[in-house]
Amino acid sequence: MRYAIFGDIHANLEALTAVLDFCKKQGVDKYLCLGDIVGYGANPEECCTLVREMKIPVVAGNHDWAVCGKLSIEFFNTYAKQAVYWTRDAISEENMQFLKDLPLIQEVNEEITLVHGSLNFPDLFDYIQTSQDARLSLEKLHTRVCFLGHSHVPVTFFSGPMVSYSMSYEINLKGFEKALVNVGSVGQPRDENPKSSFAIYDSDKEQVKIHRVEYDIETAGRKILDAGLPEILAERLKYGR
Ligand code: ZN
């Protein structure tokens, strides 16, 4: 079975359609979404509708829950806050309800778990940045592999006597009991590579590949400016920051 796992779309329709087109050509069997469908970009309504109509497992991101009022935006930065207010006016009742109904964690099957931030306190939307952070989530993981997002930087952590990590784009799960795979971000990469980032997991080969796909950054950026969203949200897309 080949799974495409994608998230942190952030209302970037150009990026989302480029990723889905790529996956179609790759012969993906199943799609899984890691949340943050909205926030920052100019097409939250379109991105929500697209993902909702795919009828796939989706977990809630902090921006999804912020927009529908389930998460306080007290600790969001100024730009993120502005984007939340703008997004609330830009999406339909139906998509607002869709965001509200998203769960924090999904165990898709005996192999795969999805979460946006971390497994130890999923509602706090912590970042997994160190081996210690990873260990806390690995202890809570009941399946072989957990896919996650949130930091917008692809990285994999492996269980073992010492938790190890890899920034490789080709990840072999053989020989590891459990792993946490951060697939990076579709709509706002932050690892200085502006191309959309997501994963394809081949469960027969026990292999995960991180893919990077080009998309029309200029159009996505122009839409952000036209919408009156903060200029920095358009600018950062060009640099992958
Ligand atoms: Zn995000």
PDB file of C-alpha atoms and ligand atoms in Angstrom:
ATOM      1  CA  MET A   1       0.000   0.000   0.000  1.00  0.00           C
ATOM      2  CA  ARG A   2       1.272   3.453  -0.902  1.00  0.00           C
ATOM      3  CA  TYR A   3       0.162   6.333   1.311  1.00  0.00           C
ATOM      4  CA  ALA A   4       0.643  10.042   0.631  1.00  0.00           C
ATOM      5  CA  ILE A   5       0.871  12.004   3.880  1.00  0.00           C
ATOM      6  CA  PHE A   6       0.618  15.771   3.657  1.00  0.00           C
ATOM      7  CA  GLY A   7      -0.129  18.715   5.933  1.00  0.00           C
ATOM      8  CA  ASP A   8       0.550  22.333   6.864  1.00  0.00           C
ATOM      9  CA  ILE A   9      -1.177  23.422   3.685  1.00  0.00           C
ATOM     10  CA  HIS A  10      -1.961  26.834   5.151  1.00  0.00           C
ATOM     11  CA  ALA A  11      -4.551  27.844   2.572  1.00  0.00           C
ATOM     12  CA  ASN A  12      -2.017  27.623  -0.250  1.00  0.00           C
ATOM     13  CA  LEU A  13      -4.118  26.232  -3.105  1.00  0.00           C
ATOM     14  CA  GLU A  14      -1.315  26.382  -5.684  1.00  0.00           C
ATOM     15  CA  ALA A  15       0.888  24.210  -3.448  1.00  0.00           C
ATOM     16  CA  LEU A  16      -1.903  21.787  -2.551  1.00  0.00           C
ATOM     17  CA  THR A  17      -2.959  21.161  -6.154  1.00  0.00           C
ATOM     18  CA  ALA A  18       0.675  20.709  -7.248  1.00  0.00           C
ATOM     19  CA  VAL A  19       1.190  18.083  -4.527  1.00  0.00           C
ATOM     20  CA  LEU A  20      -2.036  16.225  -5.311  1.00  0.00           C
ATOM     21  CA  ASP A  21      -1.251  16.231  -9.051  1.00  0.00           C
ATOM     22  CA  PHE A  22       2.195  14.783  -8.305  1.00  0.00           C
ATOM     23  CA  CYS A  23       0.683  12.072  -6.083  1.00  0.00           C
ATOM     24  CA  LYS A  24      -1.824  11.086  -8.764  1.00  0.00           C
ATOM     25  CA  LYS A  25       1.055  10.414 -11.159  1.00  0.00           C
ATOM     26  CA  GLN A  26       2.864   8.392  -8.481  1.00  0.00           C
ATOM     27  CA  GLY A  27      -0.037   5.966  -8.098  1.00  0.00           C
ATOM     28  CA  VAL A  28      -0.848   6.630  -4.458  1.00  0.00           C
ATOM     29  CA  ASP A  29      -3.487   4.306  -2.902  1.00  0.00           C
ATOM     30  CA  LYS A  30      -4.458   6.365   0.155  1.00  0.00           C
ATOM     31  CA  TYR A  31      -4.161   9.939   1.325  1.00  0.00           C
ATOM     32  CA  LEU A  32      -3.712  11.103   4.928  1.00  0.00           C
ATOM     33  CA  CYS A  33      -3.750  14.726   6.105  1.00  0.00           C
ATOM     34  CA  LEU A  34      -1.911  16.199   9.100  1.00  0.00           C
ATOM     35  CA  GLY A  35      -3.898  19.418   9.540  1.00  0.00           C
ATOM     36  CA  ASP A  36      -3.230  23.154   9.378  1.00  0.00           C
ATOM     37  CA  ILE A  37      -5.316  23.268   6.238  1.00  0.00           C
ATOM     38  CA  VAL A  38      -5.936  26.973   6.863  1.00  0.00           C
ATOM     39  CA  GLY A  39      -4.047  30.009   8.201  1.00  0.00           C
ATOM     40  CA  TYR A  40      -1.527  32.337   6.433  1.00  0.00           C
ATOM     41  CA  GLY A  41      -2.656  31.784   2.825  1.00  0.00           C
ATOM     42  CA  ALA A  42      -5.424  33.253   0.693  1.00  0.00           C
ATOM     43  CA  ASN A  43      -7.474  30.170  -0.224  1.00  0.00           C
ATOM     44  CA  PRO A  44      -8.720  28.601   3.026  1.00  0.00           C
ATOM     45  CA  GLU A  45     -12.203  27.911   1.671  1.00  0.00           C
ATOM     46  CA  GLU A  46     -10.914  26.162  -1.458  1.00  0.00           C
ATOM     47  CA  CYS A  47      -8.312  24.122   0.444  1.00  0.00           C
ATOM     48  CA  CYS A  48     -10.863  23.031   3.082  1.00  0.00           C
ATOM     49  CA  THR A  49     -13.364  21.976   0.437  1.00  0.00           C
ATOM     50  CA  LEU A  50     -10.725  20.055  -1.511  1.00  0.00           C
ATOM     51  CA  VAL A  51      -9.504  18.134   1.547  1.00  0.00           C
ATOM     52  CA  ARG A  52     -13.019  17.602   2.956  1.00  0.00           C
ATOM     53  CA  GLU A  53     -14.275  16.161  -0.329  1.00  0.00           C
ATOM     54  CA  MET A  54     -11.377  13.689  -0.465  1.00  0.00           C
ATOM     55  CA  LYS A  55     -13.042  11.969   2.548  1.00  0.00           C
ATOM     56  CA  ILE A  56      -9.713  10.959   4.050  1.00  0.00           C
ATOM     57  CA  PRO A  57      -8.372  10.782   7.616  1.00  0.00           C
ATOM     58  CA  VAL A  58      -7.444  14.322   8.754  1.00  0.00           C
ATOM     59  CA  VAL A  59      -6.211  15.554  12.148  1.00  0.00           C
ATOM     60  CA  ALA A  60      -6.557  19.061  13.561  1.00  0.00           C
ATOM     61  CA  GLY A  61      -3.753  21.593  13.358  1.00  0.00           C
ATOM     62  CA  ASN A  62      -3.465  24.545  15.728  1.00  0.00           C
ATOM     63  CA  HIS A  63      -4.536  26.963  12.978  1.00  0.00           C
ATOM     64  CA  ASP A  64      -7.604  24.844  12.167  1.00  0.00           C
ATOM     65  CA  TRP A  65      -8.720  24.915  15.785  1.00  0.00           C
ATOM     66  CA  ALA A  66      -7.797  28.594  16.198  1.00  0.00           C
ATOM     67  CA  VAL A  67      -9.959  29.596  13.248  1.00  0.00           C
ATOM     68  CA  CYS A  68     -13.005  27.717  14.547  1.00  0.00           C
ATOM     69  CA  GLY A  69     -12.491  29.053  18.082  1.00  0.00           C
ATOM     70  CA  LYS A  70     -11.410  25.813  19.774  1.00  0.00           C
ATOM     71  CA  LEU A  71      -7.910  27.115  20.525  1.00  0.00           C
ATOM     72  CA  SER A  72      -6.877  30.458  22.044  1.00  0.00           C
ATOM     73  CA  ILE A  73      -4.753  32.659  19.771  1.00  0.00           C
ATOM     74  CA  GLU A  74      -3.188  34.449  22.745  1.00  0.00           C
ATOM     75  CA  PHE A  75       0.239  33.003  21.901  1.00  0.00           C
ATOM     76  CA  PHE A  76      -0.009  33.352  18.115  1.00  0.00           C
ATOM     77  CA  ASN A  77       2.300  35.968  16.588  1.00  0.00           C
ATOM     78  CA  THR A  78       0.785  39.120  15.058  1.00  0.00           C
ATOM     79  CA  TYR A  79       0.744  37.773  11.485  1.00  0.00           C
ATOM     80  CA  ALA A  80      -0.789  34.475  12.519  1.00  0.00           C
ATOM     81  CA  LYS A  81      -3.462  36.333  14.489  1.00  0.00           C
ATOM     82  CA  GLN A  82      -4.288  38.566  11.517  1.00  0.00           C
ATOM     83  CA  ALA A  83      -4.537  35.485   9.324  1.00  0.00           C
ATOM     84  CA  VAL A  84      -6.912  33.817  11.815  1.00  0.00           C
ATOM     85  CA  TYR A  85      -9.265  36.830  11.825  1.00  0.00           C
ATOM     86  CA  TRP A  86      -9.156  37.087   8.030  1.00  0.00           C
ATOM     87  CA  THR A  87      -9.766  33.335   7.614  1.00  0.00           C
ATOM     88  CA  ARG A  88     -12.809  33.360   9.913  1.00  0.00           C
ATOM     89  CA  ASP A  89     -14.533  35.677   7.428  1.00  0.00           C
ATOM     90  CA  ALA A  90     -13.334  33.748   4.408  1.00  0.00           C
ATOM     91  CA  ILE A  91     -14.730  30.277   5.058  1.00  0.00           C
ATOM     92  CA  SER A  92     -18.218  28.836   4.860  1.00  0.00           C
ATOM     93  CA  GLU A  93     -20.272  27.458   7.726  1.00  0.00           C
ATOM     94  CA  GLU A  94     -19.805  23.957   6.311  1.00  0.00           C
ATOM     95  CA  ASN A  95     -16.013  24.191   6.318  1.00  0.00           C
ATOM     96  CA  MET A  96     -15.999  25.839   9.761  1.00  0.00           C
ATOM     97  CA  GLN A  97     -17.887  22.794  11.051  1.00  0.00           C
ATOM     98  CA  PHE A  98     -15.459  20.486   9.246  1.00  0.00           C
ATOM     99  CA  LEU A  99     -12.529  22.138  11.076  1.00  0.00           C
ATOM    100  CA  LYS A 100     -14.379  21.979  14.400  1.00  0.00           C
ATOM    101  CA  ASP A 101     -14.943  18.244  14.005  1.00  0.00           C
ATOM    102  CA  LEU A 102     -11.293  17.372  13.304  1.00  0.00           C
ATOM    103  CA  PRO A 103      -9.786  15.095  15.988  1.00  0.00           C
ATOM    104  CA  LEU A 104      -6.323  15.617  17.481  1.00  0.00           C
ATOM    105  CA  ILE A 105      -5.111  12.063  16.885  1.00  0.00           C
ATOM    106  CA  GLN A 106      -6.118   9.357  14.429  1.00  0.00           C
ATOM    107  CA  GLU A 107      -4.954   5.771  14.491  1.00  0.00           C
ATOM    108  CA  VAL A 108      -5.559   4.982  10.833  1.00  0.00           C
ATOM    109  CA  ASN A 109      -4.786   1.251  11.221  1.00  0.00           C
ATOM    110  CA  GLU A 110      -2.455  -0.979  13.276  1.00  0.00           C
ATOM    111  CA  GLU A 111       0.495   0.602  11.447  1.00  0.00           C
ATOM    112  CA  ILE A 112      -0.148   4.340  11.214  1.00  0.00           C
ATOM    113  CA  THR A 113      -0.974   7.154  13.647  1.00  0.00           C
ATOM    114  CA  LEU A 114      -1.505  10.793  12.667  1.00  0.00           C
ATOM    115  CA  VAL A 115      -1.043  13.870  14.876  1.00  0.00           C
ATOM    116  CA  HIS A 116      -0.271  17.494  14.061  1.00  0.00           C
ATOM    117  CA  GLY A 117       2.192  18.385  16.840  1.00  0.00           C
ATOM    118  CA  SER A 118       3.042  15.752  19.439  1.00  0.00           C
ATOM    119  CA  LEU A 119       1.482  12.661  21.009  1.00  0.00           C
ATOM    120  CA  ASN A 120       2.190  13.438  24.657  1.00  0.00           C
ATOM    121  CA  PHE A 121       0.047  16.587  24.814  1.00  0.00           C
ATOM    122  CA  PRO A 122      -1.594  16.872  21.383  1.00  0.00           C
ATOM    123  CA  ASP A 123      -3.877  19.715  22.498  1.00  0.00           C
ATOM    124  CA  LEU A 124      -0.878  21.891  23.432  1.00  0.00           C
ATOM    125  CA  PHE A 125       0.543  21.676  19.911  1.00  0.00           C
ATOM    126  CA  ASP A 126       4.135  21.344  21.128  1.00  0.00           C
ATOM    127  CA  TYR A 127       6.980  21.003  18.654  1.00  0.00           C
ATOM    128  CA  ILE A 128       9.064  17.832  18.511  1.00  0.00           C
ATOM    129  CA  GLN A 129      12.534  19.278  18.081  1.00  0.00           C
ATOM    130  CA  THR A 130      14.824  17.232  20.295  1.00  0.00           C
ATOM    131  CA  SER A 131      15.370  13.524  20.913  1.00  0.00           C
ATOM    132  CA  GLN A 132      13.839  14.038  24.361  1.00  0.00           C
ATOM    133  CA  ASP A 133      10.650  15.546  22.820  1.00  0.00           C
ATOM    134  CA  ALA A 134      10.567  12.606  20.423  1.00  0.00           C
ATOM    135  CA  ARG A 135      10.995  10.051  23.217  1.00  0.00           C
ATOM    136  CA  LEU A 136       7.905  11.373  25.031  1.00  0.00           C
ATOM    137  CA  SER A 137       5.805  10.923  21.891  1.00  0.00           C
ATOM    138  CA  LEU A 138       7.328   7.535  21.001  1.00  0.00           C
ATOM    139  CA  GLU A 139       6.272   6.293  24.468  1.00  0.00           C
ATOM    140  CA  LYS A 140       2.670   7.193  23.611  1.00  0.00           C
ATOM    141  CA  LEU A 141       2.760   5.662  20.136  1.00  0.00           C
ATOM    142  CA  HIS A 142       0.752   2.423  19.788  1.00  0.00           C
ATOM    143  CA  THR A 143       1.444   1.832  16.087  1.00  0.00           C
ATOM    144  CA  ARG A 144       4.613   1.361  14.054  1.00  0.00           C
ATOM    145  CA  VAL A 145       4.864   4.871  12.702  1.00  0.00           C
ATOM    146  CA  CYS A 146       3.433   8.285  13.517  1.00  0.00           C
ATOM    147  CA  PHE A 147       3.308  10.993  10.874  1.00  0.00           C
ATOM    148  CA  LEU A 148       3.249  14.593  12.028  1.00  0.00           C
ATOM    149  CA  GLY A 149       3.895  18.164  10.959  1.00  0.00           C
ATOM    150  CA  HIS A 150       3.720  21.523  12.752  1.00  0.00           C
ATOM    151  CA  SER A 151       7.409  22.564  12.587  1.00  0.00           C
ATOM    152  CA  HIS A 152       7.322  22.678   8.754  1.00  0.00           C
ATOM    153  CA  VAL A 153      10.733  20.960   8.685  1.00  0.00           C
ATOM    154  CA  PRO A 154      11.018  17.312   7.557  1.00  0.00           C
ATOM    155  CA  VAL A 155      12.866  15.060  10.031  1.00  0.00           C
ATOM    156  CA  THR A 156      12.472  11.486  11.310  1.00  0.00           C
ATOM    157  CA  PHE A 157      13.042  10.176  14.842  1.00  0.00           C
ATOM    158  CA  PHE A 158      13.604   6.459  15.526  1.00  0.00           C
ATOM    159  CA  SER A 159      12.949   4.556  18.752  1.00  0.00           C
ATOM    160  CA  GLY A 160      15.733   2.571  20.409  1.00  0.00           C
ATOM    161  CA  PRO A 161      17.784   2.531  23.593  1.00  0.00           C
ATOM    162  CA  MET A 162      18.795   6.030  22.437  1.00  0.00           C
ATOM    163  CA  VAL A 163      16.353   7.943  20.236  1.00  0.00           C
ATOM    164  CA  SER A 164      18.087   8.777  16.959  1.00  0.00           C
ATOM    165  CA  TYR A 165      17.091  11.050  14.092  1.00  0.00           C
ATOM    166  CA  SER A 166      17.656  11.524  10.395  1.00  0.00           C
ATOM    167  CA  MET A 167      17.122  14.420   7.985  1.00  0.00           C
ATOM    168  CA  SER A 168      17.336  12.023   5.020  1.00  0.00           C
ATOM    169  CA  TYR A 169      14.607  12.073   2.379  1.00  0.00           C
ATOM    170  CA  GLU A 170      14.750   8.264   2.044  1.00  0.00           C
ATOM    171  CA  ILE A 171      13.841   6.600   5.297  1.00  0.00           C
ATOM    172  CA  ASN A 172      14.030   2.863   5.829  1.00  0.00           C
ATOM    173  CA  LEU A 173      11.911   1.728   8.782  1.00  0.00           C
ATOM    174  CA  LYS A 174      13.280  -1.834   8.757  1.00  0.00           C
ATOM    175  CA  GLY A 175      15.085  -2.606  11.983  1.00  0.00           C
ATOM    176  CA  PHE A 176      13.301   0.087  13.973  1.00  0.00           C
ATOM    177  CA  GLU A 177      10.449  -0.698  16.294  1.00  0.00           C
ATOM    178  CA  LYS A 178       8.810   2.710  15.953  1.00  0.00           C
ATOM    179  CA  ALA A 179       9.348   6.033  14.211  1.00  0.00           C
ATOM    180  CA  LEU A 180       8.012   9.584  14.131  1.00  0.00           C
ATOM    181  CA  VAL A 181       8.101  11.152  10.685  1.00  0.00           C
ATOM    182  CA  ASN A 182       7.685  14.884  10.247  1.00  0.00           C
ATOM    183  CA  VAL A 183       6.722  15.268   6.584  1.00  0.00           C
ATOM    184  CA  GLY A 184       7.379  19.027   6.309  1.00  0.00           C
ATOM    185  CA  SER A 185       4.896  21.553   4.954  1.00  0.00           C
ATOM    186  CA  VAL A 186       2.933  21.739   1.707  1.00  0.00           C
ATOM    187  CA  GLY A 187       2.070  25.416   1.832  1.00  0.00           C
ATOM    188  CA  GLN A 188       4.765  27.167   3.880  1.00  0.00           C
ATOM    189  CA  PRO A 189       8.071  25.235   4.049  1.00  0.00           C
ATOM    190  CA  ARG A 190      10.508  26.630   6.627  1.00  0.00           C
ATOM    191  CA  ASP A 191      13.726  24.732   5.905  1.00  0.00           C
ATOM    192  CA  GLU A 192      15.012  27.266   3.375  1.00  0.00           C
ATOM    193  CA  ASN A 193      13.725  25.124   0.531  1.00  0.00           C
ATOM    194  CA  PRO A 194      10.612  26.793  -0.910  1.00  0.00           C
ATOM    195  CA  LYS A 195       9.301  23.613  -2.591  1.00  0.00           C
ATOM    196  CA  SER A 196       6.280  21.856  -1.050  1.00  0.00           C
ATOM    197  CA  SER A 197       7.211  18.998   1.259  1.00  0.00           C
ATOM    198  CA  PHE A 198       5.234  15.799   1.991  1.00  0.00           C
ATOM    199  CA  ALA A 199       5.797  12.037   2.284  1.00  0.00           C
ATOM    200  CA  ILE A 200       4.932   8.869   0.429  1.00  0.00           C
ATOM    201  CA  TYR A 201       5.005   5.758   2.612  1.00  0.00           C
ATOM    202  CA  ASP A 202       5.286   2.364   0.948  1.00  0.00           C
ATOM    203  CA  SER A 203       4.155  -0.045   3.664  1.00  0.00           C
ATOM    204  CA  ASP A 204       5.274  -3.183   1.761  1.00  0.00           C
ATOM    205  CA  LYS A 205       8.813  -1.875   1.378  1.00  0.00           C
ATOM    206  CA  GLU A 206       8.707  -0.260   4.847  1.00  0.00           C
ATOM    207  CA  GLN A 207      10.032   2.889   3.249  1.00  0.00           C
ATOM    208  CA  VAL A 208       9.155   6.564   3.557  1.00  0.00           C
ATOM    209  CA  LYS A 209      10.210   9.091   0.961  1.00  0.00           C
ATOM    210  CA  ILE A 210      10.051  12.832   1.460  1.00  0.00           C
ATOM    211  CA  HIS A 211       9.177  14.539  -1.804  1.00  0.00           C
ATOM    212  CA  ARG A 212       9.678  18.188  -2.762  1.00  0.00           C
ATOM    213  CA  VAL A 213       7.462  19.631  -5.454  1.00  0.00           C
ATOM    214  CA  GLU A 214       7.588  23.011  -7.175  1.00  0.00           C
ATOM    215  CA  TYR A 215       4.465  25.106  -7.342  1.00  0.00           C
ATOM    216  CA  ASP A 216       3.406  28.563  -8.525  1.00  0.00           C
ATOM    217  CA  ILE A 217       4.793  30.608  -5.614  1.00  0.00           C
ATOM    218  CA  GLU A 218       4.244  33.882  -7.447  1.00  0.00           C
ATOM    219  CA  THR A 219       0.493  33.363  -7.774  1.00  0.00           C
ATOM    220  CA  ALA A 220       0.125  32.161  -4.176  1.00  0.00           C
ATOM    221  CA  GLY A 221       2.058  35.224  -2.984  1.00  0.00           C
ATOM    222  CA  ARG A 222       0.096  37.657  -5.140  1.00  0.00           C
ATOM    223  CA  LYS A 223      -3.192  36.304  -3.778  1.00  0.00           C
ATOM    224  CA  ILE A 224      -1.945  36.898  -0.210  1.00  0.00           C
ATOM    225  CA  LEU A 225      -1.172  40.533  -1.055  1.00  0.00           C
ATOM    226  CA  ASP A 226      -4.476  41.012  -2.919  1.00  0.00           C
ATOM    227  CA  ALA A 227      -6.333  39.643   0.106  1.00  0.00           C
ATOM    228  CA  GLY A 228      -4.739  42.303   2.313  1.00  0.00           C
ATOM    229  CA  LEU A 229      -2.935  39.710   4.432  1.00  0.00           C
ATOM    230  CA  PRO A 230       0.493  40.698   5.865  1.00  0.00           C
ATOM    231  CA  GLU A 231       3.135  41.080   3.141  1.00  0.00           C
ATOM    232  CA  ILE A 232       5.617  38.905   5.014  1.00  0.00           C
ATOM    233  CA  LEU A 233       3.332  35.897   4.504  1.00  0.00           C
ATOM    234  CA  ALA A 234       3.806  36.249   0.738  1.00  0.00           C
ATOM    235  CA  GLU A 235       7.498  37.094   0.943  1.00  0.00           C
ATOM    236  CA  ARG A 236       8.523  34.119   3.107  1.00  0.00           C
ATOM    237  CA  LEU A 237       7.164  31.608   0.568  1.00  0.00           C
ATOM    238  CA  LYS A 238       9.919  32.597  -1.885  1.00  0.00           C
ATOM    239  CA  TYR A 239      12.647  31.686   0.600  1.00  0.00           C
ATOM    240  CA  GLY A 240      11.081  28.755   2.387  1.00  0.00           C
ATOM    241  CA  ARG A 241      11.266  30.481   5.761  1.00  0.00           C
TER     242      ARG A 241
HETATM  243 ZN    ZN B   1       1.530  24.792  10.344  1.00  0.00          ZN
END
